[in-house]
């Protein structure tokens, strides 16, 4: 009986894997057909899919997007992650991911990004760069170098979030892994970037601030840096300044 039960569980695992492979192939065919519908070249589509151009042409030659869309609707009902919107951005879509499966899919993307950064740090003499601001802020950007301490901090953040996702039934139950309402703040959290501290900023930039006049200039520069990072929308010269108010 023990052998029979073990065999039944193993076969169930095989059937589940076969079903997932079938659905993944269905989504792949949909993505290939959609890319060809957007007039993307067969060579670029084949390179992204890891297939030969001939195979891509075979899969997309007689593809019917309406039929494939109907099949995708069934996958979404079953909890399969939804495809990304080509007109949107990762930061915009993150706030709409209401399923645990979709949040886990997003974290997998961050793990792949960390792996790419580690490969870059190993192979090249200069660090890769990351933008602290979401894509929707373009052309406003805030580029920071990605070194090993940041990658380690991001991996720890992913571990904490996945641990909470594994224990939660609904996204509404999350606390630490809950997506922030402000996409800029959420982007910084995802990149393990703490909000800028005035004293830390002065120490790092060696900005003098002991006197009232120096403090006034330092605080204005600090607010300008916060605005560049997307922490505030206030102009640095109109924002509250404790030195200007005589309360350093």
PDB file of C-alpha atoms in Angstrom, residues 22-238:
ATOM      1  CA  UNK A  22       1.212  22.571 -21.918  1.00  0.00           C
ATOM      2  CA  UNK A  23      -0.025  25.911 -20.571  1.00  0.00           C
ATOM      3  CA  UNK A  24       3.441  27.461 -20.815  1.00  0.00           C
ATOM      4  CA  UNK A  25       3.649  26.404 -24.451  1.00  0.00           C
ATOM      5  CA  UNK A  26       0.201  27.889 -25.020  1.00  0.00           C
ATOM      6  CA  UNK A  27       1.293  31.224 -23.544  1.00  0.00           C
ATOM      7  CA  UNK A  28       4.522  31.090 -25.559  1.00  0.00           C
ATOM      8  CA  UNK A  29       2.558  30.623 -28.785  1.00  0.00           C
ATOM      9  CA  UNK A  30       0.317  33.549 -27.815  1.00  0.00           C
ATOM     10  CA  UNK A  31       3.324  35.756 -27.035  1.00  0.00           C
ATOM     11  CA  UNK A  32       5.004  34.847 -30.337  1.00  0.00           C
ATOM     12  CA  UNK A  33       1.836  35.558 -32.321  1.00  0.00           C
ATOM     13  CA  UNK A  34       1.306  38.840 -30.469  1.00  0.00           C
ATOM     14  CA  UNK A  35       4.902  39.901 -31.185  1.00  0.00           C
ATOM     15  CA  UNK A  36       4.492  39.133 -34.869  1.00  0.00           C
ATOM     16  CA  UNK A  37       1.220  41.078 -34.810  1.00  0.00           C
ATOM     17  CA  UNK A  38       3.229  44.067 -33.528  1.00  0.00           C
ATOM     18  CA  UNK A  39       5.479  43.704 -36.618  1.00  0.00           C
ATOM     19  CA  UNK A  40       8.524  42.679 -34.570  1.00  0.00           C
ATOM     20  CA  UNK A  41      11.057  40.949 -36.811  1.00  0.00           C
ATOM     21  CA  UNK A  42      11.203  37.148 -36.764  1.00  0.00           C
ATOM     22  CA  UNK A  43      14.916  37.305 -35.909  1.00  0.00           C
ATOM     23  CA  UNK A  44      14.357  39.393 -32.767  1.00  0.00           C
ATOM     24  CA  UNK A  45      11.389  37.244 -31.671  1.00  0.00           C
ATOM     25  CA  UNK A  46      13.406  34.057 -32.192  1.00  0.00           C
ATOM     26  CA  UNK A  47      16.322  35.438 -30.180  1.00  0.00           C
ATOM     27  CA  UNK A  48      14.023  36.403 -27.272  1.00  0.00           C
ATOM     28  CA  UNK A  49      12.304  32.993 -27.328  1.00  0.00           C
ATOM     29  CA  UNK A  50      15.479  30.932 -27.717  1.00  0.00           C
ATOM     30  CA  UNK A  51      14.154  29.369 -30.925  1.00  0.00           C
ATOM     31  CA  UNK A  52      15.254  29.348 -34.531  1.00  0.00           C
ATOM     32  CA  UNK A  53      13.586  31.829 -36.934  1.00  0.00           C
ATOM     33  CA  UNK A  54      12.241  28.877 -38.904  1.00  0.00           C
ATOM     34  CA  UNK A  55      10.538  27.459 -35.794  1.00  0.00           C
ATOM     35  CA  UNK A  56       9.051  30.859 -34.933  1.00  0.00           C
ATOM     36  CA  UNK A  57       7.678  31.160 -38.466  1.00  0.00           C
ATOM     37  CA  UNK A  58       6.113  27.702 -38.169  1.00  0.00           C
ATOM     38  CA  UNK A  59       4.440  28.541 -34.840  1.00  0.00           C
ATOM     39  CA  UNK A  60       3.085  31.921 -35.939  1.00  0.00           C
ATOM     40  CA  UNK A  61       2.161  31.178 -39.564  1.00  0.00           C
ATOM     41  CA  UNK A  62      -1.388  29.971 -38.858  1.00  0.00           C
ATOM     42  CA  UNK A  63      -1.819  31.352 -35.323  1.00  0.00           C
ATOM     43  CA  UNK A  64      -5.234  32.800 -34.448  1.00  0.00           C
ATOM     44  CA  UNK A  65      -4.921  35.478 -31.777  1.00  0.00           C
ATOM     45  CA  UNK A  66      -8.623  35.373 -30.893  1.00  0.00           C
ATOM     46  CA  UNK A  67      -8.416  31.649 -30.142  1.00  0.00           C
ATOM     47  CA  UNK A  68      -5.204  32.100 -28.188  1.00  0.00           C
ATOM     48  CA  UNK A  69      -6.732  34.995 -26.195  1.00  0.00           C
ATOM     49  CA  UNK A  70      -9.669  32.787 -25.213  1.00  0.00           C
ATOM     50  CA  UNK A  71      -7.250  30.116 -24.005  1.00  0.00           C
ATOM     51  CA  UNK A  72      -5.324  32.694 -22.001  1.00  0.00           C
ATOM     52  CA  UNK A  73      -8.552  33.749 -20.303  1.00  0.00           C
ATOM     53  CA  UNK A  74      -8.935  30.210 -18.993  1.00  0.00           C
ATOM     54  CA  UNK A  75      -5.352  30.278 -17.732  1.00  0.00           C
ATOM     55  CA  UNK A  76      -5.969  33.510 -15.820  1.00  0.00           C
ATOM     56  CA  UNK A  77      -9.027  31.942 -14.190  1.00  0.00           C
ATOM     57  CA  UNK A  78      -6.802  29.047 -13.084  1.00  0.00           C
ATOM     58  CA  UNK A  79      -4.359  31.493 -11.472  1.00  0.00           C
ATOM     59  CA  UNK A  80      -1.757  31.663 -14.239  1.00  0.00           C
ATOM     60  CA  UNK A  81       0.217  34.968 -14.082  1.00  0.00           C
ATOM     61  CA  UNK A  82      -1.115  37.655 -16.411  1.00  0.00           C
ATOM     62  CA  UNK A  83       1.144  38.938 -19.208  1.00  0.00           C
ATOM     63  CA  UNK A  84       2.750  42.343 -18.915  1.00  0.00           C
ATOM     64  CA  UNK A  85       1.342  45.364 -20.714  1.00  0.00           C
ATOM     65  CA  UNK A  86       3.864  46.527 -23.375  1.00  0.00           C
ATOM     66  CA  UNK A  87       2.608  50.120 -22.947  1.00  0.00           C
ATOM     67  CA  UNK A  88       3.026  50.064 -19.167  1.00  0.00           C
ATOM     68  CA  UNK A  89       5.987  49.634 -16.845  1.00  0.00           C
ATOM     69  CA  UNK A  90       6.986  47.208 -14.113  1.00  0.00           C
ATOM     70  CA  UNK A  91       6.353  49.864 -11.470  1.00  0.00           C
ATOM     71  CA  UNK A  92       2.811  50.606 -12.680  1.00  0.00           C
ATOM     72  CA  UNK A  93       1.862  46.945 -13.018  1.00  0.00           C
ATOM     73  CA  UNK A  94       3.180  46.020  -9.575  1.00  0.00           C
ATOM     74  CA  UNK A  95       0.394  47.944  -7.830  1.00  0.00           C
ATOM     75  CA  UNK A  96      -2.224  45.944  -9.737  1.00  0.00           C
ATOM     76  CA  UNK A  97      -0.882  42.483  -8.933  1.00  0.00           C
ATOM     77  CA  UNK A  98      -3.602  41.249  -6.645  1.00  0.00           C
ATOM     78  CA  UNK A  99      -2.636  37.554  -6.591  1.00  0.00           C
ATOM     79  CA  UNK A 100       0.116  35.879  -4.611  1.00  0.00           C
ATOM     80  CA  UNK A 101       1.216  34.042  -7.778  1.00  0.00           C
ATOM     81  CA  UNK A 102       1.695  37.322  -9.638  1.00  0.00           C
ATOM     82  CA  UNK A 103       3.683  38.813  -6.759  1.00  0.00           C
ATOM     83  CA  UNK A 104       5.944  35.747  -6.705  1.00  0.00           C
ATOM     84  CA  UNK A 105       6.398  36.073 -10.459  1.00  0.00           C
ATOM     85  CA  UNK A 106       7.521  39.663  -9.909  1.00  0.00           C
ATOM     86  CA  UNK A 107      10.054  38.605  -7.265  1.00  0.00           C
ATOM     87  CA  UNK A 108      11.464  36.025  -9.698  1.00  0.00           C
ATOM     88  CA  UNK A 109      12.123  38.905 -12.069  1.00  0.00           C
ATOM     89  CA  UNK A 110      14.049  40.729  -9.341  1.00  0.00           C
ATOM     90  CA  UNK A 111      16.103  37.588  -8.647  1.00  0.00           C
ATOM     91  CA  UNK A 112      17.016  37.380 -12.326  1.00  0.00           C
ATOM     92  CA  UNK A 113      17.997  41.046 -12.234  1.00  0.00           C
ATOM     93  CA  UNK A 114      20.260  40.424  -9.233  1.00  0.00           C
ATOM     94  CA  UNK A 115      21.875  37.501 -11.081  1.00  0.00           C
ATOM     95  CA  UNK A 116      22.557  39.762 -14.075  1.00  0.00           C
ATOM     96  CA  UNK A 117      24.096  42.392 -11.788  1.00  0.00           C
ATOM     97  CA  UNK A 118      26.350  39.763 -10.177  1.00  0.00           C
ATOM     98  CA  UNK A 119      27.479  38.555 -13.615  1.00  0.00           C
ATOM     99  CA  UNK A 120      28.233  42.163 -14.539  1.00  0.00           C
ATOM    100  CA  UNK A 121      30.220  42.793 -11.339  1.00  0.00           C
ATOM    101  CA  UNK A 122      32.241  39.624 -11.946  1.00  0.00           C
ATOM    102  CA  UNK A 123      33.007  40.267 -15.621  1.00  0.00           C
ATOM    103  CA  UNK A 124      33.470  44.047 -15.842  1.00  0.00           C
ATOM    104  CA  UNK A 125      35.583  46.590 -13.963  1.00  0.00           C
ATOM    105  CA  UNK A 126      32.733  49.067 -13.421  1.00  0.00           C
ATOM    106  CA  UNK A 127      29.423  48.506 -11.597  1.00  0.00           C
ATOM    107  CA  UNK A 128      26.040  48.397 -13.343  1.00  0.00           C
ATOM    108  CA  UNK A 129      23.548  51.195 -12.762  1.00  0.00           C
ATOM    109  CA  UNK A 130      19.951  51.294 -11.539  1.00  0.00           C
ATOM    110  CA  UNK A 131      17.321  54.019 -11.625  1.00  0.00           C
ATOM    111  CA  UNK A 132      15.733  54.874  -8.264  1.00  0.00           C
ATOM    112  CA  UNK A 133      12.776  56.529  -9.978  1.00  0.00           C
ATOM    113  CA  UNK A 134      10.000  54.585 -11.759  1.00  0.00           C
ATOM    114  CA  UNK A 135       9.836  54.566 -15.546  1.00  0.00           C
ATOM    115  CA  UNK A 136       6.804  56.862 -15.503  1.00  0.00           C
ATOM    116  CA  UNK A 137       9.028  59.703 -14.213  1.00  0.00           C
ATOM    117  CA  UNK A 138      11.123  59.766 -17.399  1.00  0.00           C
ATOM    118  CA  UNK A 139      12.954  61.947 -18.410  1.00  0.00           C
ATOM    119  CA  UNK A 140      13.575  62.528 -14.663  1.00  0.00           C
ATOM    120  CA  UNK A 141      15.971  59.814 -13.485  1.00  0.00           C
ATOM    121  CA  UNK A 142      18.181  59.127 -10.473  1.00  0.00           C
ATOM    122  CA  UNK A 143      20.985  56.721 -11.359  1.00  0.00           C
ATOM    123  CA  UNK A 144      22.895  54.909  -8.605  1.00  0.00           C
ATOM    124  CA  UNK A 145      25.704  52.333  -8.925  1.00  0.00           C
ATOM    125  CA  UNK A 146      24.830  48.745  -8.029  1.00  0.00           C
ATOM    126  CA  UNK A 147      27.595  47.191  -5.945  1.00  0.00           C
ATOM    127  CA  UNK A 148      27.687  44.008  -3.878  1.00  0.00           C
ATOM    128  CA  UNK A 149      26.198  45.542  -0.676  1.00  0.00           C
ATOM    129  CA  UNK A 150      23.135  46.730  -2.607  1.00  0.00           C
ATOM    130  CA  UNK A 151      22.674  43.356  -4.313  1.00  0.00           C
ATOM    131  CA  UNK A 152      22.917  41.638  -0.911  1.00  0.00           C
ATOM    132  CA  UNK A 153      20.352  44.060   0.563  1.00  0.00           C
ATOM    133  CA  UNK A 154      17.959  43.445  -2.349  1.00  0.00           C
ATOM    134  CA  UNK A 155      18.311  39.671  -1.941  1.00  0.00           C
ATOM    135  CA  UNK A 156      17.518  39.986   1.777  1.00  0.00           C
ATOM    136  CA  UNK A 157      14.492  42.130   0.931  1.00  0.00           C
ATOM    137  CA  UNK A 158      13.315  39.497  -1.574  1.00  0.00           C
ATOM    138  CA  UNK A 159      13.778  36.742   1.034  1.00  0.00           C
ATOM    139  CA  UNK A 160      11.706  38.645   3.617  1.00  0.00           C
ATOM    140  CA  UNK A 161       8.959  39.397   1.090  1.00  0.00           C
ATOM    141  CA  UNK A 162       8.786  35.838  -0.232  1.00  0.00           C
ATOM    142  CA  UNK A 163       8.656  34.495   3.328  1.00  0.00           C
ATOM    143  CA  UNK A 164       5.605  36.670   3.996  1.00  0.00           C
ATOM    144  CA  UNK A 165       4.038  35.814   0.627  1.00  0.00           C
ATOM    145  CA  UNK A 166       4.435  32.096   1.435  1.00  0.00           C
ATOM    146  CA  UNK A 167       2.499  32.544   4.690  1.00  0.00           C
ATOM    147  CA  UNK A 168      -0.235  34.845   3.351  1.00  0.00           C
ATOM    148  CA  UNK A 169      -3.472  33.740   1.754  1.00  0.00           C
ATOM    149  CA  UNK A 170      -4.305  37.102   0.195  1.00  0.00           C
ATOM    150  CA  UNK A 171      -2.309  40.152  -0.829  1.00  0.00           C
ATOM    151  CA  UNK A 172      -4.471  42.171   1.595  1.00  0.00           C
ATOM    152  CA  UNK A 173      -2.957  40.164   4.469  1.00  0.00           C
ATOM    153  CA  UNK A 174       0.564  41.371   3.733  1.00  0.00           C
ATOM    154  CA  UNK A 175       2.364  43.901   5.900  1.00  0.00           C
ATOM    155  CA  UNK A 176       6.097  44.181   5.168  1.00  0.00           C
ATOM    156  CA  UNK A 177       5.658  42.944   1.581  1.00  0.00           C
ATOM    157  CA  UNK A 178       2.640  45.155   0.911  1.00  0.00           C
ATOM    158  CA  UNK A 179       3.123  47.404  -2.113  1.00  0.00           C
ATOM    159  CA  UNK A 180       3.404  51.084  -1.177  1.00  0.00           C
ATOM    160  CA  UNK A 181       0.812  53.494  -2.583  1.00  0.00           C
ATOM    161  CA  UNK A 182       3.576  55.749  -3.920  1.00  0.00           C
ATOM    162  CA  UNK A 183       5.294  54.010  -6.880  1.00  0.00           C
ATOM    163  CA  UNK A 184       8.456  56.025  -6.224  1.00  0.00           C
ATOM    164  CA  UNK A 185       8.672  54.843  -2.621  1.00  0.00           C
ATOM    165  CA  UNK A 186       7.959  51.278  -3.718  1.00  0.00           C
ATOM    166  CA  UNK A 187      10.670  51.475  -6.373  1.00  0.00           C
ATOM    167  CA  UNK A 188      13.200  52.615  -3.749  1.00  0.00           C
ATOM    168  CA  UNK A 189      12.063  49.855  -1.373  1.00  0.00           C
ATOM    169  CA  UNK A 190      12.529  47.259  -4.083  1.00  0.00           C
ATOM    170  CA  UNK A 191      16.063  48.537  -4.691  1.00  0.00           C
ATOM    171  CA  UNK A 192      16.805  48.483  -0.927  1.00  0.00           C
ATOM    172  CA  UNK A 193      17.349  52.233  -0.923  1.00  0.00           C
ATOM    173  CA  UNK A 194      16.486  53.992   2.377  1.00  0.00           C
ATOM    174  CA  UNK A 195      15.117  57.528   2.341  1.00  0.00           C
ATOM    175  CA  UNK A 196      17.813  60.166   2.371  1.00  0.00           C
ATOM    176  CA  UNK A 197      18.836  61.364   5.843  1.00  0.00           C
ATOM    177  CA  UNK A 198      20.064  64.944   6.238  1.00  0.00           C
ATOM    178  CA  UNK A 199      22.994  64.167   8.537  1.00  0.00           C
ATOM    179  CA  UNK A 200      24.057  61.203   6.387  1.00  0.00           C
ATOM    180  CA  UNK A 201      23.836  63.373   3.271  1.00  0.00           C
ATOM    181  CA  UNK A 202      26.055  66.077   4.817  1.00  0.00           C
ATOM    182  CA  UNK A 203      28.614  63.495   5.975  1.00  0.00           C
ATOM    183  CA  UNK A 204      28.693  61.697   2.629  1.00  0.00           C
ATOM    184  CA  UNK A 205      28.989  64.866   0.553  1.00  0.00           C
ATOM    185  CA  UNK A 206      31.217  66.653   3.132  1.00  0.00           C
ATOM    186  CA  UNK A 207      28.777  69.565   3.116  1.00  0.00           C
ATOM    187  CA  UNK A 208      29.446  72.123   5.909  1.00  0.00           C
ATOM    188  CA  UNK A 209      26.348  73.077   7.902  1.00  0.00           C
ATOM    189  CA  UNK A 210      27.536  74.335  11.304  1.00  0.00           C
ATOM    190  CA  UNK A 211      26.561  77.968  10.825  1.00  0.00           C
ATOM    191  CA  UNK A 212      23.087  79.242   9.947  1.00  0.00           C
ATOM    192  CA  UNK A 213      24.205  80.401   6.512  1.00  0.00           C
ATOM    193  CA  UNK A 214      25.991  77.105   5.747  1.00  0.00           C
ATOM    194  CA  UNK A 215      23.039  75.154   7.101  1.00  0.00           C
ATOM    195  CA  UNK A 216      20.637  77.100   4.906  1.00  0.00           C
ATOM    196  CA  UNK A 217      22.646  76.207   1.795  1.00  0.00           C
ATOM    197  CA  UNK A 218      23.157  72.613   2.922  1.00  0.00           C
ATOM    198  CA  UNK A 219      19.445  72.095   3.580  1.00  0.00           C
ATOM    199  CA  UNK A 220      18.571  73.518   0.154  1.00  0.00           C
ATOM    200  CA  UNK A 221      21.063  71.125  -1.489  1.00  0.00           C
ATOM    201  CA  UNK A 222      19.646  68.263   0.578  1.00  0.00           C
ATOM    202  CA  UNK A 223      16.085  69.048  -0.566  1.00  0.00           C
ATOM    203  CA  UNK A 224      17.292  69.281  -4.169  1.00  0.00           C
ATOM    204  CA  UNK A 225      18.805  65.801  -3.862  1.00  0.00           C
ATOM    205  CA  UNK A 226      15.572  64.455  -2.346  1.00  0.00           C
ATOM    206  CA  UNK A 227      13.655  65.887  -5.287  1.00  0.00           C
ATOM    207  CA  UNK A 228      16.093  64.300  -7.756  1.00  0.00           C
ATOM    208  CA  UNK A 229      15.553  60.933  -6.073  1.00  0.00           C
ATOM    209  CA  UNK A 230      11.776  61.333  -6.250  1.00  0.00           C
ATOM    210  CA  UNK A 231      11.233  61.547  -2.477  1.00  0.00           C
ATOM    211  CA  UNK A 232       9.463  64.898  -2.769  1.00  0.00           C
ATOM    212  CA  UNK A 233       7.943  67.138  -5.439  1.00  0.00           C
ATOM    213  CA  UNK A 234       8.616  70.376  -3.551  1.00  0.00           C
ATOM    214  CA  UNK A 235      11.074  72.859  -5.014  1.00  0.00           C
ATOM    215  CA  UNK A 236      14.193  73.054  -2.796  1.00  0.00           C
ATOM    216  CA  UNK A 237      13.928  76.844  -2.390  1.00  0.00           C
ATOM    217  CA  UNK A 238      10.275  76.777  -1.298  1.00  0.00           C
TER     218      UNK A 238
END
